[in-house]
Structure formats: C-alpha cells, structure tokens
Amino acid sequence: QIWQGMPPFADLPALNAWLEARCIERWSELSHGVLPGSVAEVQARERMNLMPMGRAFDGFVEHTKRVSPTCLVHFESNRYSVPASFANRPVSLRVYPDRLVVAAEGQVLCEHARIVERAHDVPGRTVYDWRHYLAVIQRKPGALRNGAPFAEMPEAFRKLQVQLIRRPGG
C-alpha cells in the first residue's frame, strides 16, 4: 500500500525521506497484532525500555599504500593526490562507498570523493587538490606554470598565478 501513488524522486535521500514519513504515518493506522494498540503506540511504550544507540559503525576497508613521488595514491585505476610531505611514504587508505580517506601518523591527511567506474574500457582519472602541492611550489616555482594540480585552483589564485608568471623570472 505504501508504494501506490508514489511520486517521482530526484535522488535516493528524497525517496528515503518520503518512505520514512509514509511508514511513520502507517504505524498509527495499523494495529500491532500481538500487543494492544497501534504499532506507533506499542513502539512509544517500548522506546522507554530501550538502550541508547551506540555510535555509528565506521565501515571502511583499509589498504596500506605507498604515495608516489608525484604525491598520488592509486586505487581502482584512479589516482588521488596526497599532501606533498608524504611523497614516497606509506599511508593508510580507508575506502568507503562514496569517499576515500588518507591517513598517516594517527591523523587524517585528506579526503576525496571516490570515483566508481563500471566500464573497464574507461581510462583512469587523476583527482588533484592543488593545496597538496604548495610545498612543491616552494622548491620548484616553475611547477605553478604548467603543473596539472594547479589547473583547478579557485579564480582568485588563478589571477595571482597570472600576475606571478608575468613578473621577470616568473
């Protein structure tokens, strides 16, 4: 009965919100069947005796990866940037369904949205965070000119980049 007259939804969270509201609505209409009262009334009485919820399970699969000299970790044919200070060092890659978290030395270094490609004929992609390469610019200022990580900087930094390149020796 819940699915009859179901409207279209833009995404899964919208469907879940609608479904939750419909279920709660139906609980007050349905009798419990074993205990006296509706499902909502029985649930309200039972709630007083329930233990509080524990913290949410942090469900990830962990891999040990070595960061490449170009400050990238590889996962499922894709490459993700890591702060330059961790180049050529081992890190922990925590794989969640929707994101990747890179950790080392007891702290989270960075997080990227996970790329999930179903087709095997699609080439891997590289995800950069330009902030991971700021230490590289200090040693190699020319990297700012043509470096792939700096192609996606915010507009204000791109203007600064153009100004610096126009200077003598820039």
PDB file of C-alpha atoms in Angstrom, residues 52-161:
ATOM      1  CA  PRO A  52      20.522   4.365  23.762  1.00  0.00           C
ATOM      2  CA  MET A  53      22.103   3.816  20.360  1.00  0.00           C
ATOM      3  CA  GLY A  54      25.849   3.360  20.266  1.00  0.00           C
ATOM      4  CA  ARG A  55      27.986   5.387  17.919  1.00  0.00           C
ATOM      5  CA  ALA A  56      27.608   4.643  14.236  1.00  0.00           C
ATOM      6  CA  PHE A  57      29.789   1.931  12.745  1.00  0.00           C
ATOM      7  CA  ASP A  58      32.634   3.428  10.716  1.00  0.00           C
ATOM      8  CA  GLY A  59      32.508   0.919   7.863  1.00  0.00           C
ATOM      9  CA  PHE A  60      35.543   1.108   5.613  1.00  0.00           C
ATOM     10  CA  VAL A  61      38.077  -1.231   4.045  1.00  0.00           C
ATOM     11  CA  GLU A  62      41.654  -0.265   4.829  1.00  0.00           C
ATOM     12  CA  HIS A  63      44.617  -0.648   2.482  1.00  0.00           C
ATOM     13  CA  THR A  64      48.240   0.287   3.009  1.00  0.00           C
ATOM     14  CA  LYS A  65      49.502   2.278   0.025  1.00  0.00           C
ATOM     15  CA  ARG A  66      52.752   3.998  -0.833  1.00  0.00           C
ATOM     16  CA  VAL A  67      52.420   7.581  -2.043  1.00  0.00           C
ATOM     17  CA  SER A  68      54.145   8.065  -5.403  1.00  0.00           C
ATOM     18  CA  PRO A  69      56.913  10.659  -5.948  1.00  0.00           C
ATOM     19  CA  THR A  70      54.243  12.771  -7.678  1.00  0.00           C
ATOM     20  CA  CYS A  71      52.164  12.757  -4.453  1.00  0.00           C
ATOM     21  CA  LEU A  72      49.477  10.349  -5.684  1.00  0.00           C
ATOM     22  CA  VAL A  73      47.934   7.143  -4.340  1.00  0.00           C
ATOM     23  CA  HIS A  74      46.462   4.648  -6.771  1.00  0.00           C
ATOM     24  CA  PHE A  75      43.133   2.931  -6.206  1.00  0.00           C
ATOM     25  CA  GLU A  76      40.966   1.111  -8.750  1.00  0.00           C
ATOM     26  CA  SER A  77      42.754   2.582 -11.796  1.00  0.00           C
ATOM     27  CA  ASN A  78      42.389   6.135 -10.468  1.00  0.00           C
ATOM     28  CA  ARG A  79      44.907   8.412  -8.772  1.00  0.00           C
ATOM     29  CA  TYR A  80      44.218  10.734  -5.846  1.00  0.00           C
ATOM     30  CA  SER A  81      46.521  13.481  -4.546  1.00  0.00           C
ATOM     31  CA  VAL A  82      48.077  13.447  -1.087  1.00  0.00           C
ATOM     32  CA  PRO A  83      49.974  16.300   0.656  1.00  0.00           C
ATOM     33  CA  ALA A  84      53.494  16.574  -0.766  1.00  0.00           C
ATOM     34  CA  SER A  85      55.116  15.987   2.625  1.00  0.00           C
ATOM     35  CA  PHE A  86      54.016  12.338   2.351  1.00  0.00           C
ATOM     36  CA  ALA A  87      55.583  11.602  -1.056  1.00  0.00           C
ATOM     37  CA  ASN A  88      57.328   8.185  -1.136  1.00  0.00           C
ATOM     38  CA  ARG A  89      55.861   7.243   2.247  1.00  0.00           C
ATOM     39  CA  PRO A  90      53.324   4.616   3.310  1.00  0.00           C
ATOM     40  CA  VAL A  91      49.804   5.767   4.190  1.00  0.00           C
ATOM     41  CA  SER A  92      46.553   4.126   5.189  1.00  0.00           C
ATOM     42  CA  LEU A  93      43.815   4.365   2.555  1.00  0.00           C
ATOM     43  CA  ARG A  94      40.340   3.983   4.054  1.00  0.00           C
ATOM     44  CA  VAL A  95      37.850   3.076   1.348  1.00  0.00           C
ATOM     45  CA  TYR A  96      34.212   3.996   1.932  1.00  0.00           C
ATOM     46  CA  PRO A  97      31.442   3.507  -0.633  1.00  0.00           C
ATOM     47  CA  ASP A  98      31.418   7.220  -1.500  1.00  0.00           C
ATOM     48  CA  ARG A  99      34.846   8.541  -0.490  1.00  0.00           C
ATOM     49  CA  LEU A 100      38.497   7.759   0.188  1.00  0.00           C
ATOM     50  CA  VAL A 101      40.246   8.942   3.338  1.00  0.00           C
ATOM     51  CA  VAL A 102      44.043   9.014   3.505  1.00  0.00           C
ATOM     52  CA  ALA A 103      45.551   8.793   6.990  1.00  0.00           C
ATOM     53  CA  ALA A 104      49.062   8.560   8.410  1.00  0.00           C
ATOM     54  CA  GLU A 105      50.764   9.103  11.737  1.00  0.00           C
ATOM     55  CA  GLY A 106      47.451   8.987  13.593  1.00  0.00           C
ATOM     56  CA  GLN A 107      45.785  11.787  11.641  1.00  0.00           C
ATOM     57  CA  VAL A 108      43.607  12.183   8.567  1.00  0.00           C
ATOM     58  CA  LEU A 109      45.630  13.787   5.779  1.00  0.00           C
ATOM     59  CA  CYS A 110      42.955  14.269   3.150  1.00  0.00           C
ATOM     60  CA  GLU A 111      39.665  13.053   1.759  1.00  0.00           C
ATOM     61  CA  HIS A 112      38.458  12.666  -1.835  1.00  0.00           C
ATOM     62  CA  ALA A 113      35.129  11.720  -3.369  1.00  0.00           C
ATOM     63  CA  ARG A 114      35.505   8.173  -4.673  1.00  0.00           C
ATOM     64  CA  ILE A 115      35.339   7.637  -8.426  1.00  0.00           C
ATOM     65  CA  VAL A 116      33.423   4.482  -9.271  1.00  0.00           C
ATOM     66  CA  GLU A 117      33.597   3.470 -12.946  1.00  0.00           C
ATOM     67  CA  ARG A 118      31.666   0.429 -14.026  1.00  0.00           C
ATOM     68  CA  ALA A 119      33.187   0.186 -17.515  1.00  0.00           C
ATOM     69  CA  HIS A 120      36.621  -1.402 -17.848  1.00  0.00           C
ATOM     70  CA  ASP A 121      37.449   0.404 -21.082  1.00  0.00           C
ATOM     71  CA  VAL A 122      37.339   3.859 -19.445  1.00  0.00           C
ATOM     72  CA  PRO A 123      40.823   5.203 -18.649  1.00  0.00           C
ATOM     73  CA  GLY A 124      41.648   6.030 -15.046  1.00  0.00           C
ATOM     74  CA  ARG A 125      41.333   9.591 -13.809  1.00  0.00           C
ATOM     75  CA  THR A 126      43.510  11.715 -11.567  1.00  0.00           C
ATOM     76  CA  VAL A 127      41.953  13.798  -8.785  1.00  0.00           C
ATOM     77  CA  TYR A 128      44.113  16.684  -7.593  1.00  0.00           C
ATOM     78  CA  ASP A 129      43.782  19.037  -4.665  1.00  0.00           C
ATOM     79  CA  TRP A 130      46.091  21.935  -5.538  1.00  0.00           C
ATOM     80  CA  ARG A 131      46.707  22.647  -1.840  1.00  0.00           C
ATOM     81  CA  HIS A 132      48.582  19.339  -1.577  1.00  0.00           C
ATOM     82  CA  TYR A 133      51.292  20.752  -3.863  1.00  0.00           C
ATOM     83  CA  LEU A 134      52.043  24.084  -2.163  1.00  0.00           C
ATOM     84  CA  ALA A 135      55.262  22.690  -0.672  1.00  0.00           C
ATOM     85  CA  VAL A 136      56.346  21.680  -4.188  1.00  0.00           C
ATOM     86  CA  ILE A 137      55.994  25.287  -5.422  1.00  0.00           C
ATOM     87  CA  GLN A 138      58.417  26.449  -2.734  1.00  0.00           C
ATOM     88  CA  ARG A 139      61.088  24.114  -4.135  1.00  0.00           C
ATOM     89  CA  LYS A 140      60.065  24.288  -7.805  1.00  0.00           C
ATOM     90  CA  PRO A 141      58.272  27.565  -8.607  1.00  0.00           C
ATOM     91  CA  GLY A 142      58.007  26.580 -12.288  1.00  0.00           C
ATOM     92  CA  ALA A 143      55.509  23.900 -11.310  1.00  0.00           C
ATOM     93  CA  LEU A 144      52.939  26.657 -10.860  1.00  0.00           C
ATOM     94  CA  ARG A 145      53.123  27.495 -14.564  1.00  0.00           C
ATOM     95  CA  ASN A 146      52.269  24.135 -16.120  1.00  0.00           C
ATOM     96  CA  GLY A 147      51.522  21.809 -13.230  1.00  0.00           C
ATOM     97  CA  ALA A 148      48.343  19.757 -13.651  1.00  0.00           C
ATOM     98  CA  PRO A 149      47.372  20.119  -9.955  1.00  0.00           C
ATOM     99  CA  PHE A 150      47.099  23.888 -10.383  1.00  0.00           C
ATOM    100  CA  ALA A 151      44.618  23.783 -13.269  1.00  0.00           C
ATOM    101  CA  GLU A 152      41.681  23.630 -10.827  1.00  0.00           C
ATOM    102  CA  MET A 153      42.616  26.457  -8.454  1.00  0.00           C
ATOM    103  CA  PRO A 154      39.953  28.971  -7.378  1.00  0.00           C
ATOM    104  CA  GLU A 155      39.681  32.077  -9.572  1.00  0.00           C
ATOM    105  CA  ALA A 156      41.447  34.376  -7.079  1.00  0.00           C
ATOM    106  CA  PHE A 157      44.518  32.128  -7.066  1.00  0.00           C
ATOM    107  CA  ARG A 158      44.460  31.822 -10.859  1.00  0.00           C
ATOM    108  CA  LYS A 159      44.634  35.634 -11.093  1.00  0.00           C
ATOM    109  CA  LEU A 160      47.572  35.619  -8.681  1.00  0.00           C
ATOM    110  CA  GLN A 161      49.199  32.883 -10.769  1.00  0.00           C
TER     111      GLN A 161
END
